Coordinates of C-alpha atoms in Angstrom, one line a residue:
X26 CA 0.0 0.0 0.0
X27 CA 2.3 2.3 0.9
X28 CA 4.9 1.3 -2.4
X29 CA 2.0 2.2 -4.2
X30 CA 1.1 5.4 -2.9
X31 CA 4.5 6.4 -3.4
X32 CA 5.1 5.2 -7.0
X33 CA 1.6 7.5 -7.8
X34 CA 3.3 10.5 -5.9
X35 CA 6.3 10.3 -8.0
X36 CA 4.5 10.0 -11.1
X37 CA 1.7 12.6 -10.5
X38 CA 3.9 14.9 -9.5
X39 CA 6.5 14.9 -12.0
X40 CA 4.2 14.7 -14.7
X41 CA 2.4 17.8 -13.0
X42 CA 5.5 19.3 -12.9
X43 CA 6.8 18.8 -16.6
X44 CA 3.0 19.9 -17.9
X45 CA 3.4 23.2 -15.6
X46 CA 7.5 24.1 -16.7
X47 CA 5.8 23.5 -20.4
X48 CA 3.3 26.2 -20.1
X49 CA 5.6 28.4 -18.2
X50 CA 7.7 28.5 -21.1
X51 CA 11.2 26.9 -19.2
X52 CA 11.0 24.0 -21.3
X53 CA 10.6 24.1 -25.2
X54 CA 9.4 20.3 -25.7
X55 CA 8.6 17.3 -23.7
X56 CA 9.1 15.4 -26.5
X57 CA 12.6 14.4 -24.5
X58 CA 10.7 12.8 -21.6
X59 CA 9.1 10.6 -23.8
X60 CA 11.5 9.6 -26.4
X61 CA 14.8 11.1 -25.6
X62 CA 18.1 8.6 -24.8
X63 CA 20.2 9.0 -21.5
X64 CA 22.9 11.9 -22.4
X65 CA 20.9 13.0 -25.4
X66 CA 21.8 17.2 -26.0
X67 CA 18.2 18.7 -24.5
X68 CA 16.5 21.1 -27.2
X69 CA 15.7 24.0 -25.0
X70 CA 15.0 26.0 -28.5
X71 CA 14.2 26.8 -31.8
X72 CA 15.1 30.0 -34.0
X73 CA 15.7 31.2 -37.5
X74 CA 18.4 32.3 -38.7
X75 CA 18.3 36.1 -38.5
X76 CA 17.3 35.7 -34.8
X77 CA 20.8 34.1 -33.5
X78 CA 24.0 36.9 -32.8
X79 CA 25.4 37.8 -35.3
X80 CA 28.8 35.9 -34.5
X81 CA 27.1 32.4 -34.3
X82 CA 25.1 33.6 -37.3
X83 CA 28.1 34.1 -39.4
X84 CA 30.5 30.8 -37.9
X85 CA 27.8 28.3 -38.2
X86 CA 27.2 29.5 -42.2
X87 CA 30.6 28.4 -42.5
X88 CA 30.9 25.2 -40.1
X89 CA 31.2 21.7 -42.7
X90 CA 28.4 20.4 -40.5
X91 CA 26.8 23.6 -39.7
X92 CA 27.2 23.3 -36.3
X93 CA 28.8 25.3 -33.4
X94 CA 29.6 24.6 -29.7
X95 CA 29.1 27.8 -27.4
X96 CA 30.5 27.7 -23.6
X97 CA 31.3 23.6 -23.9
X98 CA 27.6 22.5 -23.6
X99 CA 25.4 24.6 -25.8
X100 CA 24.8 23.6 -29.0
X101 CA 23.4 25.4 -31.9
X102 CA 22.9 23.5 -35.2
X103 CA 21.7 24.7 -38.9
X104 CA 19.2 22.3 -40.3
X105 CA 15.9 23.0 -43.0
X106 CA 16.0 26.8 -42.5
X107 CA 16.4 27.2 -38.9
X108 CA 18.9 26.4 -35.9
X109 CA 18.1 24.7 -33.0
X110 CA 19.7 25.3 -29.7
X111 CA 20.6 22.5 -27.1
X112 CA 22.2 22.8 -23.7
X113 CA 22.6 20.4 -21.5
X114 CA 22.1 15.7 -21.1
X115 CA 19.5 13.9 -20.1
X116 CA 19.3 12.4 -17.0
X117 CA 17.7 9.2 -17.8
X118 CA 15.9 7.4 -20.5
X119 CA 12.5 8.5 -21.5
X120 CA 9.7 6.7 -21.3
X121 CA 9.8 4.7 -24.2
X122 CA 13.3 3.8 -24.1
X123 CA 13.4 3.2 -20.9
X124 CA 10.6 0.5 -21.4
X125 CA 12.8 -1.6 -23.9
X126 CA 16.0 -1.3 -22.1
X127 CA 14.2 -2.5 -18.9
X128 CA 12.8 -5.2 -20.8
X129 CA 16.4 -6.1 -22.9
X130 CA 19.3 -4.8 -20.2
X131 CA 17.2 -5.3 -17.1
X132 CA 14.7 -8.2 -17.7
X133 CA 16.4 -10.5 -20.4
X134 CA 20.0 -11.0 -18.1
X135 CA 17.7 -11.4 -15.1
X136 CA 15.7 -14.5 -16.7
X137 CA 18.8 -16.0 -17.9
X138 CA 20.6 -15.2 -13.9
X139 CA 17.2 -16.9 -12.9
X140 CA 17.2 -19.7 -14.9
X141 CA 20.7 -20.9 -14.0
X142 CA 21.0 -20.4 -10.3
X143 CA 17.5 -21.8 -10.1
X144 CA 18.4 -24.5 -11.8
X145 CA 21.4 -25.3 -9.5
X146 CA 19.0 -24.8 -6.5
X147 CA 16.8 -27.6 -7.9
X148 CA 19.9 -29.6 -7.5
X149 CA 20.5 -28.6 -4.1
X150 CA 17.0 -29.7 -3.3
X151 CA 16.7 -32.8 -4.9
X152 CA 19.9 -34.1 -3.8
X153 CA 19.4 -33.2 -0.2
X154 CA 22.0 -30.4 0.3
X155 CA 19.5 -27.8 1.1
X156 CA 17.9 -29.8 3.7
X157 CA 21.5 -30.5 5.6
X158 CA 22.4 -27.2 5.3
X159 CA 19.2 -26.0 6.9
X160 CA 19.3 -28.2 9.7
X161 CA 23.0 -26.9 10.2
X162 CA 21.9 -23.5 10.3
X163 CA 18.5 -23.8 12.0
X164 CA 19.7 -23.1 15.7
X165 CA 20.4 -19.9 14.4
X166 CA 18.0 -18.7 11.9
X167 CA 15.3 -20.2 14.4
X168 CA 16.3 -17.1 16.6
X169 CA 16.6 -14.4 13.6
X170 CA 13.2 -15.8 12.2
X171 CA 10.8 -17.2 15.0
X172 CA 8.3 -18.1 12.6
X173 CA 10.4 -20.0 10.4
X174 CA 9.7 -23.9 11.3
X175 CA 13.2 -25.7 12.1
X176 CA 14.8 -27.3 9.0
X177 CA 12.3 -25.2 6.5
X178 CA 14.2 -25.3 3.3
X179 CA 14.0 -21.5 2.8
X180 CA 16.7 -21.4 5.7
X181 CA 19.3 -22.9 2.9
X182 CA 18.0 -20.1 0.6
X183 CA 18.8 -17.1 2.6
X184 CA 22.0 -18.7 3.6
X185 CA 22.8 -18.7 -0.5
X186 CA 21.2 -15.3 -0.5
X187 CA 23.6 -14.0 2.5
X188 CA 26.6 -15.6 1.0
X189 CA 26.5 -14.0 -2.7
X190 CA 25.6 -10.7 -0.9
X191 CA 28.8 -11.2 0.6
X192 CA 31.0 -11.6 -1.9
X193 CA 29.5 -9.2 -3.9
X194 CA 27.8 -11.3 -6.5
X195 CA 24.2 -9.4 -7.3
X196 CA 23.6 -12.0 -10.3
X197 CA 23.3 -15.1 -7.8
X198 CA 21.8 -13.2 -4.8
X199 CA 18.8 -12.2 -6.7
X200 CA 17.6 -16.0 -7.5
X201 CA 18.8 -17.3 -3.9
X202 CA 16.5 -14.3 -2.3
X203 CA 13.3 -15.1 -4.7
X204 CA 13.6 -18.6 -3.8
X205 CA 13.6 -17.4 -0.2
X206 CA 10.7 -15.2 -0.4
X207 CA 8.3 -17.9 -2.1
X208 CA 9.6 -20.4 0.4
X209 CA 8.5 -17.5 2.7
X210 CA 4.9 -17.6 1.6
X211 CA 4.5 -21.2 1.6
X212 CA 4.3 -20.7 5.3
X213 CA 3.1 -17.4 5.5
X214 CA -0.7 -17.3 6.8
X215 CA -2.2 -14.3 5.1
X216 CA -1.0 -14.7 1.7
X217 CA -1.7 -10.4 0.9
X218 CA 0.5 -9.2 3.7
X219 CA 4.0 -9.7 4.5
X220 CA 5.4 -11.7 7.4
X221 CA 7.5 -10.8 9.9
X222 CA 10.3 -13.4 8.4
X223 CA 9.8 -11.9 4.9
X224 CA 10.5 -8.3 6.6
X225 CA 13.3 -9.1 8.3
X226 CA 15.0 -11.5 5.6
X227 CA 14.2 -8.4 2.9
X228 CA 15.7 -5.6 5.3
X229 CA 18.5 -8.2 6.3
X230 CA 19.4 -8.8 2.4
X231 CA 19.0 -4.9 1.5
X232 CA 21.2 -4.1 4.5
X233 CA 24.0 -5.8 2.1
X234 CA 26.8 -6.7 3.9
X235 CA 29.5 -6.9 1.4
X236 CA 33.2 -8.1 1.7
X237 CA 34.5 -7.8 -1.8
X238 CA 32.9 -4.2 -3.7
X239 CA 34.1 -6.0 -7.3
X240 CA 32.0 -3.5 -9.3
X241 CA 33.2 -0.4 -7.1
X242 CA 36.6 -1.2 -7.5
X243 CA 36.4 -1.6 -11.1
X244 CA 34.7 1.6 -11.4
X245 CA 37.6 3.5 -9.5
X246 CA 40.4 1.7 -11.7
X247 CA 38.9 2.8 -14.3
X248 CA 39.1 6.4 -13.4
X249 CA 42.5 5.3 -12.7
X250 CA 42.8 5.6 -9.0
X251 CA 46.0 5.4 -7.6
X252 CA 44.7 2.7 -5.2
X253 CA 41.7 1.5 -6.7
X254 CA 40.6 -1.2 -3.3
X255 CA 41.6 1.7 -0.8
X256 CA 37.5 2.2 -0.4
X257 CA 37.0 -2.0 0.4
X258 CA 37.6 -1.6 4.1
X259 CA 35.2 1.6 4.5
X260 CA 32.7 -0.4 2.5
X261 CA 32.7 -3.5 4.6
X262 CA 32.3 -1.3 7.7
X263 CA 29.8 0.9 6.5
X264 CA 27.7 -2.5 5.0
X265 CA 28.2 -4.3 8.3
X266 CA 26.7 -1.1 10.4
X267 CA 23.7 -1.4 8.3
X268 CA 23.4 -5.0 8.6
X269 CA 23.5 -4.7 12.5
X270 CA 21.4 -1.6 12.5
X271 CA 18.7 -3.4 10.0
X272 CA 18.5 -6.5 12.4
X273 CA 18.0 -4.4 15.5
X274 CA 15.7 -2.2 14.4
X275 CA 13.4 -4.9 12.9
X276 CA 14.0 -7.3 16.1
X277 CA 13.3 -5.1 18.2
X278 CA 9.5 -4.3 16.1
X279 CA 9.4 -8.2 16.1
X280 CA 10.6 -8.4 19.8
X281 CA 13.3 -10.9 18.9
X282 CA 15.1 -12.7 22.0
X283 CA 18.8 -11.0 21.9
X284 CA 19.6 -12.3 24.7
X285 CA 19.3 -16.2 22.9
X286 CA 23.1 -18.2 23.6
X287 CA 23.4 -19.2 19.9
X288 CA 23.0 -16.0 18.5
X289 CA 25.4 -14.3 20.6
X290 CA 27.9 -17.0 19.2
X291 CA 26.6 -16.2 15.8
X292 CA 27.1 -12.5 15.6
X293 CA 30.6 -13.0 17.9
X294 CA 31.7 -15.3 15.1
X295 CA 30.8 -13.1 12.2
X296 CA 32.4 -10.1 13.9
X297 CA 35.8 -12.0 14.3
X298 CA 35.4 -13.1 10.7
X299 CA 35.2 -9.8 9.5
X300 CA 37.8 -8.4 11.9
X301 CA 40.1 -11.2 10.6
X302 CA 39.5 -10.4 6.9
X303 CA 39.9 -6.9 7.8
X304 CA 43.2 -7.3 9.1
X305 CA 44.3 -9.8 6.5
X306 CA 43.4 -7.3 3.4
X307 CA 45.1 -4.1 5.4
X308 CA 48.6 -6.1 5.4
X309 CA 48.2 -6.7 1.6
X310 CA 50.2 -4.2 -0.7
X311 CA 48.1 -2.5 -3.8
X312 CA 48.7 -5.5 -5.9
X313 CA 48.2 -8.2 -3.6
X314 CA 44.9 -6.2 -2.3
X315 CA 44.3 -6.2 -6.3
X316 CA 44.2 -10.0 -6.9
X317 CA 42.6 -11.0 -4.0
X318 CA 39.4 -8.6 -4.9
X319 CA 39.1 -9.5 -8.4
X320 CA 39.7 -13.3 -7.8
X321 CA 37.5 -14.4 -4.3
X322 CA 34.3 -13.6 -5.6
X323 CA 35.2 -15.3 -9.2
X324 CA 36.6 -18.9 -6.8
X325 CA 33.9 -18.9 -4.4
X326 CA 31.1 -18.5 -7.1
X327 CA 32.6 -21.8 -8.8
X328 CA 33.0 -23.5 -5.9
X329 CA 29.5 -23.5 -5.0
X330 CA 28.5 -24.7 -8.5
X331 CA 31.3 -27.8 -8.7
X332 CA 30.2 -28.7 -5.1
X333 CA 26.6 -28.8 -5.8
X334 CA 27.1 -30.7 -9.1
X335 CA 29.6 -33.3 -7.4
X336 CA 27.4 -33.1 -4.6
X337 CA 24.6 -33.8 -6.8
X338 CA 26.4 -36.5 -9.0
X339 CA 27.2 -38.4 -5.5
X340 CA 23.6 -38.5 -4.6
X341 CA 22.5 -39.5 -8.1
X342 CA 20.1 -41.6 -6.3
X343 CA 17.9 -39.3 -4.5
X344 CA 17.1 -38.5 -8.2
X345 CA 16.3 -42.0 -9.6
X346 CA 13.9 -42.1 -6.0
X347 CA 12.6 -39.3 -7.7
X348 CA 12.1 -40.3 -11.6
X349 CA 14.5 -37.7 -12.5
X350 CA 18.0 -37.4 -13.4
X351 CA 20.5 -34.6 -12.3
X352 CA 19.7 -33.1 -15.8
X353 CA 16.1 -33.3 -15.6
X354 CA 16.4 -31.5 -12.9
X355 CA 18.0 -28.7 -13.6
X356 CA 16.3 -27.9 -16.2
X357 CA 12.8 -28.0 -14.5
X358 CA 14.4 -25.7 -11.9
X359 CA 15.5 -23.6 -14.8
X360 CA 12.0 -23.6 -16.4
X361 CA 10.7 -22.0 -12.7
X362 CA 13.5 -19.5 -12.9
X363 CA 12.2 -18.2 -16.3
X364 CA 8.6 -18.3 -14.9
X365 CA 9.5 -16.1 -11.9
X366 CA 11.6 -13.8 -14.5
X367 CA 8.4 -12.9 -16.2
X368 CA 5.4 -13.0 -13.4
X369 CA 8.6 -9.9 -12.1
X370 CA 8.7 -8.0 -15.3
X371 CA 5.4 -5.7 -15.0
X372 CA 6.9 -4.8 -11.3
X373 CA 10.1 -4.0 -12.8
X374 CA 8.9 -1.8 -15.5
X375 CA 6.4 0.2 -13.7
X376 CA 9.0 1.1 -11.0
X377 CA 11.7 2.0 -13.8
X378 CA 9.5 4.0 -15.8
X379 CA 8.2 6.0 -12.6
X380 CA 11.9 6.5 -11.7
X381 CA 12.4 7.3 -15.5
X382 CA 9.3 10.6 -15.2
X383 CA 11.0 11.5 -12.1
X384 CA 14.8 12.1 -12.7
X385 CA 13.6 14.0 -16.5
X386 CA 11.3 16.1 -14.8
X387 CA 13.8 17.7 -13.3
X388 CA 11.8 17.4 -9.4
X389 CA 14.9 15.3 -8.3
X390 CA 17.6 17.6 -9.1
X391 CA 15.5 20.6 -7.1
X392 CA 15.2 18.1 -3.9
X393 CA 18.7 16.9 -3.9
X394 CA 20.1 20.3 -4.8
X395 CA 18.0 21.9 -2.0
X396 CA 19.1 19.2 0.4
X397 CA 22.6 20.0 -0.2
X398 CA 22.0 23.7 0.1
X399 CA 20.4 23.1 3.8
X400 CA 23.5 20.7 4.8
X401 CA 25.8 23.6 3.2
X402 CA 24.1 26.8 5.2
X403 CA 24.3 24.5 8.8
X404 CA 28.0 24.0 7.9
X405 CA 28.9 20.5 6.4
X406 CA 31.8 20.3 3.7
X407 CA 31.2 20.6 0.5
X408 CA 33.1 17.5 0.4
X409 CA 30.0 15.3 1.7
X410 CA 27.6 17.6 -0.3
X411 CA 28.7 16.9 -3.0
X412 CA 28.6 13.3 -2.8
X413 CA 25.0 13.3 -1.8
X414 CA 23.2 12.9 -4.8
X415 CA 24.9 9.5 -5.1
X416 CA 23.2 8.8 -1.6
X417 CA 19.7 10.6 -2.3
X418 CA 19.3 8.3 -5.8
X419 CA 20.8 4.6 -4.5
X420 CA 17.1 3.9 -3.1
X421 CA 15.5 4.8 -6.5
X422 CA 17.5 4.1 -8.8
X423 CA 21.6 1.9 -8.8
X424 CA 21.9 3.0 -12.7
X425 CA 21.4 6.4 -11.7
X426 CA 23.2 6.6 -8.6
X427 CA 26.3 5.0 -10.3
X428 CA 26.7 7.9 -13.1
X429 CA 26.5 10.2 -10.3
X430 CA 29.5 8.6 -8.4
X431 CA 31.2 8.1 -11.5
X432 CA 30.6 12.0 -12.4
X433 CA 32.0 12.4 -9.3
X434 CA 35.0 10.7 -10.3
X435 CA 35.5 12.2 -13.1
X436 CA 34.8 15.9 -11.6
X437 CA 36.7 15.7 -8.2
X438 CA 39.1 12.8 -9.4
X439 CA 38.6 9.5 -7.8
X440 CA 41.5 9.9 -4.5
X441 CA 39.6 13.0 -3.3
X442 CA 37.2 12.7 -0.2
X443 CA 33.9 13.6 -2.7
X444 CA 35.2 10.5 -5.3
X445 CA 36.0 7.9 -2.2
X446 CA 32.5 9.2 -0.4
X447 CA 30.6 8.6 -3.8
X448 CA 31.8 4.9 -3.7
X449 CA 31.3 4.0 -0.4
X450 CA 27.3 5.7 -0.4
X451 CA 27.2 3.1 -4.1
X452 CA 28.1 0.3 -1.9
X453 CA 26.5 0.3 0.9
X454 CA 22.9 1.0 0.0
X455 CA 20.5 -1.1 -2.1
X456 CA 17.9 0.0 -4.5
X457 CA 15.1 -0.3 -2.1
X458 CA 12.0 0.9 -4.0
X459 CA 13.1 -1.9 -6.7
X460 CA 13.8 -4.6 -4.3
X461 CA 10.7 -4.1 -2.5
X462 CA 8.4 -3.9 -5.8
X463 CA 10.6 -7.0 -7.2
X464 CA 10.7 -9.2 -4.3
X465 CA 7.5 -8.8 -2.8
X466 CA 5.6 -8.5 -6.8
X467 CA 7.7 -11.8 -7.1
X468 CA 5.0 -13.5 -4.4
X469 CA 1.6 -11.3 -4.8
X470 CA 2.0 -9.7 -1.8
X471 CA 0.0 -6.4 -1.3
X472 CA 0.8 -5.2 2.0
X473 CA 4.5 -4.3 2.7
X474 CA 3.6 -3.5 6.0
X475 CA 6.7 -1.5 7.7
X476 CA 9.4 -3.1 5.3
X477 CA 9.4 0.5 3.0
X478 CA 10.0 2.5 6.2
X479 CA 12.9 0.0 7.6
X480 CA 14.9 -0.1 4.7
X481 CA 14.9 4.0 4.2
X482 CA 15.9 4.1 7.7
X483 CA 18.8 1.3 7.0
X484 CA 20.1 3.6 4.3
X485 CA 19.6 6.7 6.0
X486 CA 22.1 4.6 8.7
X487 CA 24.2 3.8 6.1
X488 CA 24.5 7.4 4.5
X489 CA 25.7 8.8 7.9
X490 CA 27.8 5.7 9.0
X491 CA 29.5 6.0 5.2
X492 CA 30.3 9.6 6.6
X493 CA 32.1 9.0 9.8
X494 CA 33.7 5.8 8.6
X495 CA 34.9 8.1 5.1
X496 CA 36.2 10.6 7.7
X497 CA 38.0 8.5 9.9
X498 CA 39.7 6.6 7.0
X499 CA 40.4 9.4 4.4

C-alpha cells in the first residue's frame, strides 16, 4: 500500500511538474521525456536564422556540418532553415526507451541469472544439500526468524542469498533471495500481507553486507585511482553497520530474544570473521589487495557450483527415487527460474518507468540540490555535499546513482574525499524501491507493511555511517 502510494506521488507529480515548466515557457518540448536517450543534448529552442548573434550567425554558415559549440555545452545547429539550440544531457531514458531497455538490459539478463542459479537450486534440493544445510543452520536462523519452522528449506535459501551478498555477486543473490521469499509464503498465513520473516529477511538482504565491492573497484580503476581497493575496508564497515542496525531495528518491532546463547555465538563469530578479513586485506600491498578482490568472488562462485554438481552427481540416487536425473532437474528448476523472471517484469517496468518521469522532470535535481544547500548553510563540507546525490538516488534508482559517483570521479578525481565518499554511499545501500516492488511482486504480496519505512531508515544509517567511517579513513 504504501509502495503504491508512493510510485503514484512520484509519477503525479513529476508529470504535474513537466506539464506546468511546459506552459511556463522553461522547457521548449517534452518530446525528451518521452522519447529522448540518456545523455541526449536537450533542445531547450528553436530560432531562424536572422534571430541568433550575429557571431554564431556568421560561424555556423561556415561550419562543414553547420554546427557550433558555445561555452562547452550549448549547442546550436543549422538544419531546413532554422537552428536549433541544445544545452545540457539527459538524466535518464525517456519513457519509451526506458521500457525496452528494462525489458532487454534489465529483464532479459535477469531471466537467464534466474534460470541458471534456479536451476542449480533444484539440485541442491533434490539431492538433499538444502535440507543439511538447513538443519546446520536452523539453531540460528530459528532465533533471527521465530516463525520459520526448524529445517524449513528456505533457511538454505537465505543462507545462499547471504553468501552471494557477501561476496558481492548481485547475479546469484537475486535468484537465492526469490527462492527465499516464495519459500516464505508457503508458510506465511495471510498470503496479501508480509510476514515478519519476509521483513526481516528483505531488510536483512538490502542491509548488504558486502566483503568484496568488485564492481566499485572496477569503477575506480577505471578512473584510474591510484589505489583503486583503498574504499574495500570503509565499504565493509559501513555494509556491516547497516546489517546490525537493520536487524536491531526490525528485532526489536518483532521483539526478537537478543539475549538467545546461539545467537550471541553467531554475531561474535561473524564479527571475528570480519575483523580477521579486515586485518588480512590491510597487510596486503596494492597489488596483492588487487588480486585478492578480483579473484575471491570469481573462486567462491565456482565452488559453489562444482560442489553442488559433485554433490549432486554423488547423490544420483535421490534423483532416480525421484524419476528424474540430475539433468532433468536442472532444467525444471530452470523452467521456474524463467517463470519467476516474467510473473517480475510488470513490477520491474512500472518502478523504472516511474523512476524514469522522475529524474527527467527535473523534481529530483530541485530536492537533492536543495538538500545540499540546507547541509551547506548549517555547515557541512562541500566535500560530503557533493557526494549526496549519489546517496539521495541509490534507493531509487543503482543505474542512476552509479553515473552520479562516476561523475564524481571524473569531476573531483577518484583519490579525493567527494570521489571515495561517492563509492562508499554506491556500496552500501541497495535499490530499495526496486527490491521491494521486485521481491515482494515476485510473491503477490500487497501489503509491505513496515518493510518500505525500515529499509529507508537502514540507508539513511548507512549514509551517515558512510560519513564517519569516510572521515576517519580518508
Amino acid at each position: 500500500m504504501v509502495l503504491s502510494r508512493f510510485w503514484l506521488a512520484i509519477f503525479i507529480s513529476s508529470i504535474v511538474y513537466v506539464v506546468f515548466t511546459f506552459f511556463m515557457g522553461n522547457s521548449y518540448t517534452t518530446d525528451f521525456i518521452l522519447n529522448g536517450q540518456k545523455d541526449d543534448p536537450i533542445l531547450i529552442s528553436e530560432k531562424y536564422l536572422n534571430q541568433v548573434p550575429a557571431f554564431i550567425k556568421d560561424s555556423i554558415g561556415k561550419a562543414p556540418d553547420q554546427k557550433m559549440v558555445v561555452h562547452k555545452d550549448t549547442t546550436y545547429i543549422y538544419k531546413s532553415g532554422t537552428v536549433k539550440i541544445y544545452c545540457g544531457k539527459q538524466k535518464a531514458d525517456g519513457l519509451l526507451p526506458t521500457c525496452k531497455s528494462t525489458l532487454l538490459d534489465t529483464i532479459i539478463p535477469l531471466i537467464a541469472y534466474l534460470a541458471f542459479f534456479c536451476g542449480l537450486m533444484q539440485l541442491l534440493i533434490d539431492s538433499g544439500a538444502s535440507e543439511k544445510l538447513a538443519k546446520k543452520l536452523s539453531p540460528v536462523f530459528t532465533k533471527i526468524f521465530p516463525s520459520v519452522p526448524k529445517n524449513h528449506e528456505s533457511i538454505s535459501y537465505m543462507t545462499l542469498n547471504f553468501a552471494a551478498n557477501f561476496l558481492g555477486l548481485d547475479s546469484a543473490a537475486t535468484p537465492f533471495g526469490l527462492k527465499a521469499m516464495e519459500s516464505l509464503q508457503e508458510i506465511n498465513p495471510d498470503k496479501d500481507k508480509a510476514s515478519d520473516a519476509q521483513i526481516m529477511f528483505l531488510c536483512l538482504h538490502a542491509a548488504g553486507l558486502t566483503l568484496i565491492p568488485t564492481s566499485i573497484i572496477g569503477y575506480r580503476a577505471a578512473e584510474h585511482a591510484t589505489n583503486p581497493a583503498d574504499v574495500m575496508l570503509p565499504c565493509i564497515i559501513t555494509s556491516f553497520i547497516g546489517t546490525i542496525a537493520a536487524f536491531l531495528i526490525v528485532g526489536i518491532r518483532q521483539k526478537i530474544n537478543f539475549k538467545s546463547a546461539s545467537l550471541a555465538v553467531a554475531l561474535i563469530t561473524l564479527i571475528a570473521a570480519i575483523a580477521g578479513l579486515l586485518f588480512y586485506i590491510n597487510r596486503l600491498d596494492i597489488i596483492g589487495k588487487n588480486f585478492f578482490t578480483s579473484n575471491l568472488s570469481g573462486l567462491m562462485l565456482i565452488s559453489i557450483i562444482v560442489f553442488t554438481l559433485i554433490f549432486s552427481f554423488i547423490h544420483e540416487k535421490k534423483f532416480a527415487e525421484k524419476n528424474t536425473t540430475v539433468f532433468d532437474a536442472f532444467v525444471l528448476g530452470a523452467n521456474n527460474g524463467l517463470q519467476t523472471g516474467v510473473k517480475i517484469f510488470p513490477y520491474v517496468l512500472g518502478m523504472m518507468v516511474a523512476i524514469s518521469f522522475f529524474r527527467n522532470s527535473g523534481l529530483f535535481e530541485i530536492i537533492s540540490n536543495g538538500i545540499s544547500k540546507v547541509f551547506s548553510y548549517v555547515g557541512v563540507s562541500s566535500d560530503i555535499t557533493n557526494s549526496l546525490p549519489v546517496a539521495m538516488l541509490r534507493p531509487f534508482s543503482s543505474g542512476g546513482s552509479r553515473g552520479f559517483m562516476i561523475d564524481a570521479m571524473k569531476t573531483f578525481s577518484p583519490d579525493s574525499f567527494t570521489g571515495r565518499l561517492s563509492c562508499i554511499f554506491q556500496c552500501s545501500a541497495e535499490t530499495t524501491f526496486y527490491v521491494i516492488a521486485v521481491y515482494f511482486g515476485s510473491i503477490k504480496v500487497k501489503n509491505t507493511r513496515y518493510t518500505l519505512g525500515t529499509m529507508l531508515l537502514v540507508d539513511l544509517v548507512c549514509v551517515i555511517a558512510a560519513i564517519f567511517v569516510a572521515s576517519w579513513f580518508f
